[in-house]
Structure formats: C-alpha cells, structure tokens
DNA sequence: ACCTGTTGTAACCGTTATTGTTATAACTCA
DNA sequence: TGAGTTATAACAATAACGGTTACAACAGGT
C-alpha cells in the first residue's frame, strides 16, 4: 500500500527539527502554596513576612518570595521592598482559585494538555488528530477552570475547621 | 505574638525530612500520542506495526511501543510479540479519552494537582489548608475527567475532515 | 546616619519526568 | 532458517521543580 510505505519509510532527514522545546509544566505545588500564602495574608496581613509564611508552609523563605512575586505581578497582593508584611489588592471574596492558578503559571501557556506536533499529514489520522483532539481537551480544561473560578479565597477560609 | 514566634523561629532540625519526593507528572504527549495510535488501530489494524504508527506520529518506534505497551496493560489493545499489527480489545465506541488518559498515567496517582505537604499544624491555616483545598481541587479534576469520559475514539474519528 | 529586618534576585544543586535513541533478546510465520 | 516484528533495557539530553546560599537594595526605628 502506498500509505504504508509513506509512513514506514520515513526520510532520515527529519532529525533536523531543532526541537522547539515549549515544555508544558505540571501543576506544581506553587499553586497550593500560593493559595496557602493568600489565606495567611487574608487572615493576618501584618505578620506576613516571607519568613513567617515560610514557617507556616514549612519551606524556604525564598520559595515563598518567588511565589509572592508572581502574585504581585498578577495584581493580587501588595508587597514593598524592605517593609514587612503583605496585603491583598482585591477582596478575598473576589480572588478565585483560578486567579491564583493563572498567576503562578500552573499550566504553561494556558494549555494543560500537551499535544504532539509534526504528525504526518500524508496520513488521514495524522492530518486531523491535532485539531480535533485540541478542541476536546480544551473543553475538558475549561470545565476544570470554571470550577476553580467558583471558589474564592474567602470561601476557602470559611471552610476551615473552627 | 506566640504564633508569630512559633512560625518565624523555625527549628533548624526540620531539614531531617528526607523529602519523600513523589513527584506529580505533567500531562505529557503520551496521552495525545496514545489517542493517535488508537485512532490508527481503529481505522487500520492490520498495518499498525510500531514503525507504521511511528511514521504517522512522526517519532521513534520505541516511543510508540512503550505507549502501546501501556494501552495493552490497560486492556485496550491486543498486540503479540513477533506478529505485526494491533487490534482494539474494545469497541471504539466504548473506549473514552478518560480510559486512555488513565492508561498512560497522564497524572500520577490519579491526582492532577500536587499539594505541598508538612504544613505547620500550629498555624490555623496550615492546619486546614490541605484538606479543604484537596476537596476543591478534586472536584475541579473530576469535572475535567467527566468531560474526557464523554468522548470516545469512535466519536473522535467521526469528527475528522472527510 | 547607622543598624536591623526585610524584599528581590541571581546563581547553583540534586532530583525527577520526559522524549529520543541504540542495542539486544525473543517471538512469529512464510 | 531468515526477515520482520515486539519487548525491553540502558543511556543521554533537556527541562521543571524545589531547595539553598549569597547579596544587593530598601524602609523604618533609634
């Protein structure tokens, strides 16, 4: 069969593809640590130094400052060099888990699923798979994100025991 | 404040924690490649050798065999050593994207979100954050997976152009 | 004006997952 | 038996992650 040959006898030259990298990141603990930090700040802004938050999260202060920096860049918190403590820039009712998720770059480029590229376009499947699958996966991802958007930091705090 | 001291003056000994590792994996291209392979097998089982599929996906045949091996272990496909070709072990209408997602271990231990551990239990936030957040994130994950479960390989193929 | 405590970063390390690759054993069937 | 195939081990290159040290810059109190 022609297609069989076309697919099996791959040209050896394909190794030229410089690998664009663009690696999708996993959903790291940055996300949960960020939520933790925001919960602390919402509760007790005055004491929220990097060291203090690190003491509650039980990690290194630099890890915390890195994450706080991302939250600051996203407009969620206020921090000033030299002066201790941090404060929310929005009401805790208005900061959702999705805001935090996005702020800490939980998923690269807003794509949770990574899809292989360079499929063989001489093959009916290779020709179509990327677009069709992308549509499906984007819908799945959207549902997840909608759920994240439904919970605010304030709602989270309200669920704490006592 | 007592809590402040408790959190700020961390005992230096905490470094003993041997770091259990347990790294959560990202959603790799294994998933999309597996869907691609299953689509090929559903369409054209006879010709589906590792090299053939690799030609359509445009990657190394060993990568394909590794993935096919996982699909086989999950009971989705039939492959036999020595003999070329592969076949579905279930109707393409009954194989969902979620089945594939699970088969290739897209998320470690079925937990898409990784949550930091060892929060300071002397802190009200540290005490509660893990359980409360876990509940939320599991619901978000569940919605995503339910969406994956709604699409079968057959439905995917039906969406291909011409 | 200094000192202390803090934020903000850069730089580096060890670990891990991923993807591609080579090599080799074992198997099937004509 | 030989060709084609599956199965798998081993290795390398890359990247993300989390932790750590070091240091510059800054603010506020004394």
Coordinates of C-alpha atoms (C1' of nucleotides) in Angstrom, one line a residue:
Chain A
X1 CA 0.0 0.0 0.0
X2 CA 1.2 3.5 -0.7
X3 CA 0.3 4.9 2.6
X4 CA 2.1 2.1 4.4
X5 CA 5.3 2.8 2.6
X6 CA 4.9 6.5 3.1
X7 CA 4.6 6.1 6.8
X8 CA 7.0 3.3 7.3
X9 CA 9.9 4.5 5.2
X10 CA 10.5 7.8 7.0
X11 CA 13.0 10.1 5.5
X12 CA 16.2 10.1 7.6
X13 CA 16.4 13.9 7.4
X14 CA 13.6 14.6 9.8
X15 CA 16.2 14.8 12.6
X16 CA 16.8 18.5 11.6
X17 CA 13.8 19.6 13.6
X18 CA 15.6 21.8 16.2
X19 CA 13.0 20.8 18.9
X20 CA 11.1 24.0 19.8
X21 CA 11.0 22.7 23.4
X22 CA 8.0 24.6 24.8
X23 CA 7.6 22.1 27.5
X24 CA 4.3 22.0 29.3
X25 CA 4.7 22.3 33.0
X26 CA 2.9 20.2 35.6
X27 CA 0.6 21.6 38.2
X28 CA 3.2 22.2 40.8
X29 CA 2.9 22.9 44.5
X30 CA 3.4 26.6 43.6
X31 CA -0.3 26.7 43.2
X32 CA -1.3 25.2 46.6
X33 CA 1.5 27.2 48.3
X34 CA 0.2 30.4 46.7
X35 CA -3.3 29.6 48.0
X36 CA -1.9 29.0 51.4
X37 CA 0.0 32.2 51.4
X38 CA -3.0 34.2 50.3
X39 CA -5.1 32.6 53.0
X40 CA -2.5 33.8 55.5
X41 CA -2.4 37.3 54.1
X42 CA -6.1 37.5 54.1
X43 CA -6.2 36.4 57.8
X44 CA -3.2 38.3 59.1
X45 CA -1.6 40.7 56.7
X46 CA 0.6 42.5 59.3
X47 CA 2.7 39.5 60.2
X48 CA 3.0 38.0 56.7
X49 CA 6.7 38.3 56.0
X50 CA 8.4 35.8 53.8
X51 CA 9.8 34.1 56.8
X52 CA 6.5 33.9 58.6
X53 CA 4.7 32.4 55.6
X54 CA 7.6 30.0 55.1
X55 CA 7.2 28.9 58.7
X56 CA 3.5 28.0 58.1
X57 CA 4.1 26.4 54.7
X58 CA 7.2 24.7 56.0
X59 CA 9.6 25.6 53.2
X60 CA 12.4 28.0 52.4
X61 CA 11.5 31.7 52.5
X62 CA 13.0 32.3 49.0
X63 CA 10.4 29.8 47.6
X64 CA 7.7 32.0 49.2
X65 CA 9.1 35.2 47.9
X66 CA 9.3 33.8 44.4
X67 CA 5.6 32.9 44.6
X68 CA 4.6 36.1 46.2
X69 CA 6.4 37.9 43.4
X70 CA 4.2 36.1 40.9
X71 CA 1.1 37.0 42.8
X72 CA 2.2 40.6 43.0
X73 CA 2.9 40.7 39.2
X74 CA -0.7 39.4 38.7
X75 CA -2.1 42.2 40.8
X76 CA -3.3 40.0 43.7
X77 CA -1.1 41.3 46.5
X78 CA 0.8 44.3 47.6
X79 CA 4.4 43.9 48.9
X80 CA 7.0 46.6 49.2
X81 CA 10.8 46.0 49.4
X82 CA 12.2 46.5 52.8
X83 CA 8.9 46.7 54.7
X84 CA 7.5 43.6 56.2
X85 CA 4.0 42.2 55.7
X86 CA 1.8 41.9 52.6
X87 CA -1.8 42.7 51.8
X88 CA -4.4 41.7 49.3
X89 CA -5.1 44.0 46.5
X90 CA -8.6 42.7 46.0
X91 CA -11.3 41.5 48.3
X92 CA -10.8 37.8 49.3
X93 CA -14.3 37.3 48.0
X94 CA -13.1 38.3 44.6
X95 CA -9.9 36.3 44.4
X96 CA -10.7 32.9 42.9
X97 CA -8.6 29.8 42.8
X98 CA -8.5 30.3 39.0
X99 CA -6.9 33.7 39.5
X100 CA -4.2 32.1 41.6
X101 CA -3.8 29.2 39.2
X102 CA -3.2 31.6 36.4
X103 CA -0.9 33.8 38.5
X104 CA 1.5 31.1 39.3
X105 CA 1.7 29.7 35.8
X106 CA 0.3 26.4 36.8
X107 CA 0.0 25.4 33.2
X108 CA 2.3 26.6 30.5
X109 CA 0.7 29.0 28.0
X110 CA -2.7 28.1 29.4
X111 CA -2.6 24.7 27.9
X112 CA -3.0 21.9 30.4
X113 CA -2.6 19.2 27.8
X114 CA 0.4 18.9 25.7
X115 CA -0.2 17.6 22.2
X116 CA 2.5 16.0 20.0
X117 CA 3.3 18.1 16.9
X118 CA 4.6 17.3 13.4
X119 CA 2.1 14.5 12.8
X120 CA 2.4 13.1 9.3
X121 CA 0.0 15.0 7.1
X122 CA 0.1 12.3 4.5
X123 CA -2.0 10.1 6.9
X124 CA -5.7 10.8 7.4
X125 CA -5.3 10.4 11.2
X126 CA -2.2 12.5 11.4
X127 CA -3.8 15.1 9.4
X128 CA -6.8 15.6 11.7
X129 CA -5.8 14.4 15.1
X130 CA -4.3 17.6 16.4
X131 CA -7.2 19.9 15.7
X132 CA -9.9 17.5 16.7
X133 CA -8.2 16.4 19.9
X134 CA -7.3 20.0 20.8
X135 CA -10.9 21.0 20.7
X136 CA -11.9 18.2 23.0
X137 CA -9.1 18.8 25.5
X138 CA -9.7 22.5 25.6
X139 CA -13.3 21.8 26.7
X140 CA -12.2 19.4 29.4
X141 CA -9.7 22.0 30.6
X142 CA -12.3 24.7 30.5
X143 CA -14.6 22.8 32.8
X144 CA -11.8 22.4 35.3
X145 CA -11.0 26.0 35.3
X146 CA -14.6 27.0 35.6
X147 CA -14.8 25.0 38.8
X148 CA -11.7 26.7 40.1
X149 CA -13.3 30.1 39.3
X150 CA -16.2 29.2 41.5
X151 CA -14.2 29.2 44.8
X152 CA -12.8 32.3 46.3
X153 CA -10.1 32.7 49.0
X154 CA -12.9 33.9 51.3
X155 CA -15.0 30.8 50.7
X156 CA -12.0 28.6 51.3
X157 CA -11.3 30.3 54.7
X158 CA -14.9 29.8 55.6
X159 CA -14.5 26.1 55.3
X160 CA -11.7 25.9 57.8
X161 CA -12.4 24.0 61.0
X162 CA -13.3 26.4 63.8
Chain B
X1 CA 2.6 37.0 69.4
X2 CA 3.1 33.4 70.2
X3 CA 2.2 32.2 66.7
X4 CA 4.5 34.6 65.1
X5 CA 7.4 33.3 67.1
X6 CA 6.4 29.7 66.5
X7 CA 6.3 30.3 62.8
X8 CA 9.3 32.6 62.4
X9 CA 11.7 30.9 64.6
X10 CA 11.7 27.6 62.9
X11 CA 13.7 24.8 64.4
X12 CA 16.9 24.2 62.4
X13 CA 16.4 20.5 62.6
X14 CA 13.5 20.4 60.1
X15 CA 16.0 19.6 57.4
X16 CA 15.8 16.0 58.5
X17 CA 12.6 15.4 56.5
X18 CA 14.2 13.0 53.9
X19 CA 11.8 14.5 51.2
X20 CA 9.6 11.7 50.1
X21 CA 9.7 13.0 46.5
X22 CA 6.6 11.5 44.9
X23 CA 6.7 13.9 42.0
X24 CA 3.5 14.5 40.1
X25 CA 3.8 14.1 36.5
X26 CA 2.6 16.5 33.9
X27 CA 0.1 15.7 31.2
X28 CA 2.6 14.5 28.6
X29 CA 2.3 13.9 24.9
X30 CA 2.0 10.2 25.8
X31 CA -1.7 10.9 26.1
X32 CA -2.2 12.5 22.7
X33 CA 0.1 10.0 21.1
X34 CA -1.9 7.2 22.6
X35 CA -5.1 8.6 21.2
X36 CA -3.4 9.0 17.8
X37 CA -2.3 5.4 17.9
X38 CA -5.7 4.1 18.9
X39 CA -7.3 6.1 16.1
X40 CA -4.9 4.4 13.7
X41 CA -5.6 1.0 15.1
X42 CA -9.3 1.5 14.9
X43 CA -9.0 2.6 11.3
X44 CA -6.5 0.2 10.0
X45 CA -5.5 -2.6 12.5
X46 CA -3.6 -4.8 10.0
X47 CA -0.9 -2.3 9.1
X48 CA -0.4 -0.9 12.6
X49 CA 3.1 -2.0 13.4
X50 CA 5.2 0.1 15.7
X51 CA 7.1 1.5 12.7
X52 CA 3.9 2.4 10.9
X53 CA 2.4 4.2 13.8
X54 CA 5.7 6.0 14.4
X55 CA 5.6 7.1 10.8
X56 CA 2.2 8.8 11.3
X57 CA 3.0 10.3 14.7
X58 CA 6.5 11.2 13.5
X59 CA 8.5 9.9 16.3
X60 CA 10.7 6.9 17.2
X61 CA 9.1 3.4 17.1
X62 CA 10.3 2.7 20.6
X63 CA 8.2 5.6 21.9
X64 CA 5.2 4.0 20.3
X65 CA 5.8 0.6 21.6
X66 CA 6.2 1.9 25.1
X67 CA 2.8 3.6 24.8
X68 CA 1.2 0.6 23.1
X69 CA 2.5 -1.5 26.0
X70 CA 0.7 0.7 28.5
X71 CA -2.5 0.5 26.4
X72 CA -2.1 -3.3 26.3
X73 CA -1.6 -3.4 30.1
X74 CA -4.8 -1.4 30.5
X75 CA -6.7 -3.9 28.3
X76 CA -7.4 -1.5 25.5
X77 CA -5.4 -3.2 22.7
X78 CA -4.1 -6.6 21.7
X79 CA -0.5 -6.9 20.5
X80 CA 1.5 -10.1 20.2
X81 CA 5.3 -10.3 20.2
X82 CA 6.6 -11.1 16.8
X83 CA 3.4 -10.6 14.9
X84 CA 2.8 -7.3 13.3
X85 CA -0.3 -5.2 13.7
X86 CA -2.5 -4.4 16.7
X87 CA -6.2 -4.5 17.4
X88 CA -8.7 -2.9 19.8
X89 CA -9.9 -5.1 22.6
X90 CA -13.0 -3.0 23.0
X91 CA -15.4 -1.3 20.6
X92 CA -14.1 2.2 19.6
X93 CA -17.4 3.5 20.8
X94 CA -16.6 2.2 24.3
X95 CA -13.0 3.5 24.6
X96 CA -13.2 7.0 26.0
X97 CA -10.5 9.6 26.2
X98 CA -10.5 9.1 30.0
X99 CA -9.7 5.4 29.5
X100 CA -6.7 6.5 27.5
X101 CA -5.7 9.2 29.9
X102 CA -5.7 6.7 32.8
X103 CA -3.9 4.1 30.8
X104 CA -0.9 6.2 30.0
X105 CA -0.6 7.5 33.6
X106 CA -1.2 11.1 32.5
X107 CA -1.5 12.1 36.1
X108 CA 0.5 10.4 38.8
X109 CA -1.6 8.5 41.3
X110 CA -4.8 10.0 39.8
X111 CA -4.0 13.4 41.4
X112 CA -3.7 16.1 38.8
X113 CA -2.9 18.8 41.4
X114 CA 0.1 18.4 43.7
X115 CA -0.4 19.9 47.2
X116 CA 2.5 20.8 49.4
X117 CA 2.8 18.7 52.5
X118 CA 4.1 19.2 56.0
X119 CA 2.3 22.5 56.6
X120 CA 2.8 23.8 60.1
X121 CA -0.1 22.4 62.2
X122 CA 0.5 25.1 64.9
X123 CA -1.0 27.6 62.4
X124 CA -4.8 27.7 61.8
X125 CA -4.2 28.0 58.0
X126 CA -1.5 25.3 57.9
X127 CA -3.8 23.1 59.9
X128 CA -6.7 23.3 57.5
X129 CA -5.4 24.2 54.0
X130 CA -4.5 20.7 52.8
X131 CA -7.9 19.1 53.4
X132 CA -10.0 22.0 52.3
X133 CA -8.0 22.6 49.2
X134 CA -7.8 19.0 48.3
X135 CA -11.6 18.8 48.3
X136 CA -11.9 21.7 45.9
X137 CA -9.2 20.5 43.5
X138 CA -10.6 17.0 43.4
X139 CA -13.9 18.5 42.2
X140 CA -12.3 20.5 39.5
X141 CA -10.3 17.5 38.4
X142 CA -13.4 15.4 38.4
X143 CA -15.2 17.7 36.0
X144 CA -12.3 17.6 33.6
X145 CA -12.3 13.8 33.7
X146 CA -16.0 13.6 33.2
X147 CA -15.6 15.6 30.1
X148 CA -12.9 13.2 28.8
X149 CA -15.2 10.3 29.6
X150 CA -17.8 11.8 27.2
X151 CA -15.8 11.4 24.1
X152 CA -14.9 8.0 22.6
X153 CA -12.4 7.1 20.0
X154 CA -15.2 6.5 17.6
X155 CA -16.7 9.9 18.2
X156 CA -13.2 11.4 17.6
X157 CA -12.8 9.7 14.3
X158 CA -16.2 10.9 13.2
X159 CA -15.1 14.4 13.6
X160 CA -12.2 14.1 11.1
X161 CA -12.4 16.1 8.0
X162 CA -13.7 14.0 5.1
Chain C
dA1 C1' 23.3 58.2 59.9
dC2 C1' 23.5 53.7 61.2
dC3 C1' 21.5 49.2 62.3
dT4 C1' 18.2 45.7 61.8
dG5 C1' 14.9 43.3 59.4
dT6 C1' 13.0 42.8 55.2
dT7 C1' 12.2 42.2 50.0
dG8 C1' 14.0 41.0 45.5
dT9 C1' 17.0 38.2 42.7
dA10 C1' 20.7 35.7 40.8
dA11 C1' 23.0 31.5 40.8
dC12 C1' 23.6 26.9 41.7
dC13 C1' 22.4 21.9 43.0
dG14 C1' 20.1 17.5 43.3
dT15 C1' 16.1 15.1 41.8
dT16 C1' 12.8 13.7 38.6
dA17 C1' 10.0 13.2 34.3
dT18 C1' 10.1 13.2 29.6
dT19 C1' 11.5 12.0 25.0
dG20 C1' 14.5 10.2 21.8
dT21 C1' 17.9 6.8 20.7
dT22 C1' 20.8 2.4 20.3
dA23 C1' 21.1 -2.3 21.3
dT24 C1' 19.6 -6.8 22.0
dA25 C1' 16.7 -10.7 23.1
dA26 C1' 12.6 -13.2 21.9
dC27 C1' 9.0 -14.3 19.1
dT28 C1' 6.0 -15.5 14.6
dC29 C1' 5.5 -17.0 10.3
dA30 C1' 6.5 -18.0 5.5
Chain D
dT1 C1' 16.3 -20.6 8.6
dG2 C1' 15.6 -15.7 7.9
dA3 C1' 13.0 -11.4 7.7
dG4 C1' 10.1 -8.6 10.3
dT5 C1' 8.4 -7.7 14.5
dT6 C1' 7.5 -7.0 19.6
dA7 C1' 9.6 -6.2 24.2
dT8 C1' 12.8 -4.1 27.0
dA9 C1' 17.0 -2.4 29.0
dA10 C1' 20.1 1.2 29.0
dC11 C1' 21.6 5.7 28.1
dA12 C1' 21.6 10.7 27.0
dA13 C1' 19.8 15.4 26.6
dT14 C1' 16.6 18.5 28.2
dA15 C1' 13.7 20.9 31.3
dA16 C1' 11.0 21.8 35.5
dC17 C1' 10.9 21.9 40.4
dG18 C1' 12.1 22.8 45.0
dG19 C1' 15.6 24.0 48.0
dT20 C1' 19.6 26.7 49.2
dT21 C1' 23.2 30.4 49.7
dA22 C1' 24.6 34.9 48.7
dC23 C1' 24.0 39.5 48.1
dA24 C1' 22.1 44.0 46.8
dA25 C1' 18.5 47.3 47.8
dC26 C1' 15.3 49.3 50.7
dA27 C1' 12.5 51.0 55.0
dG28 C1' 11.9 52.4 59.5
dG29 C1' 13.4 53.0 64.2
dT30 C1' 16.7 54.6 67.3

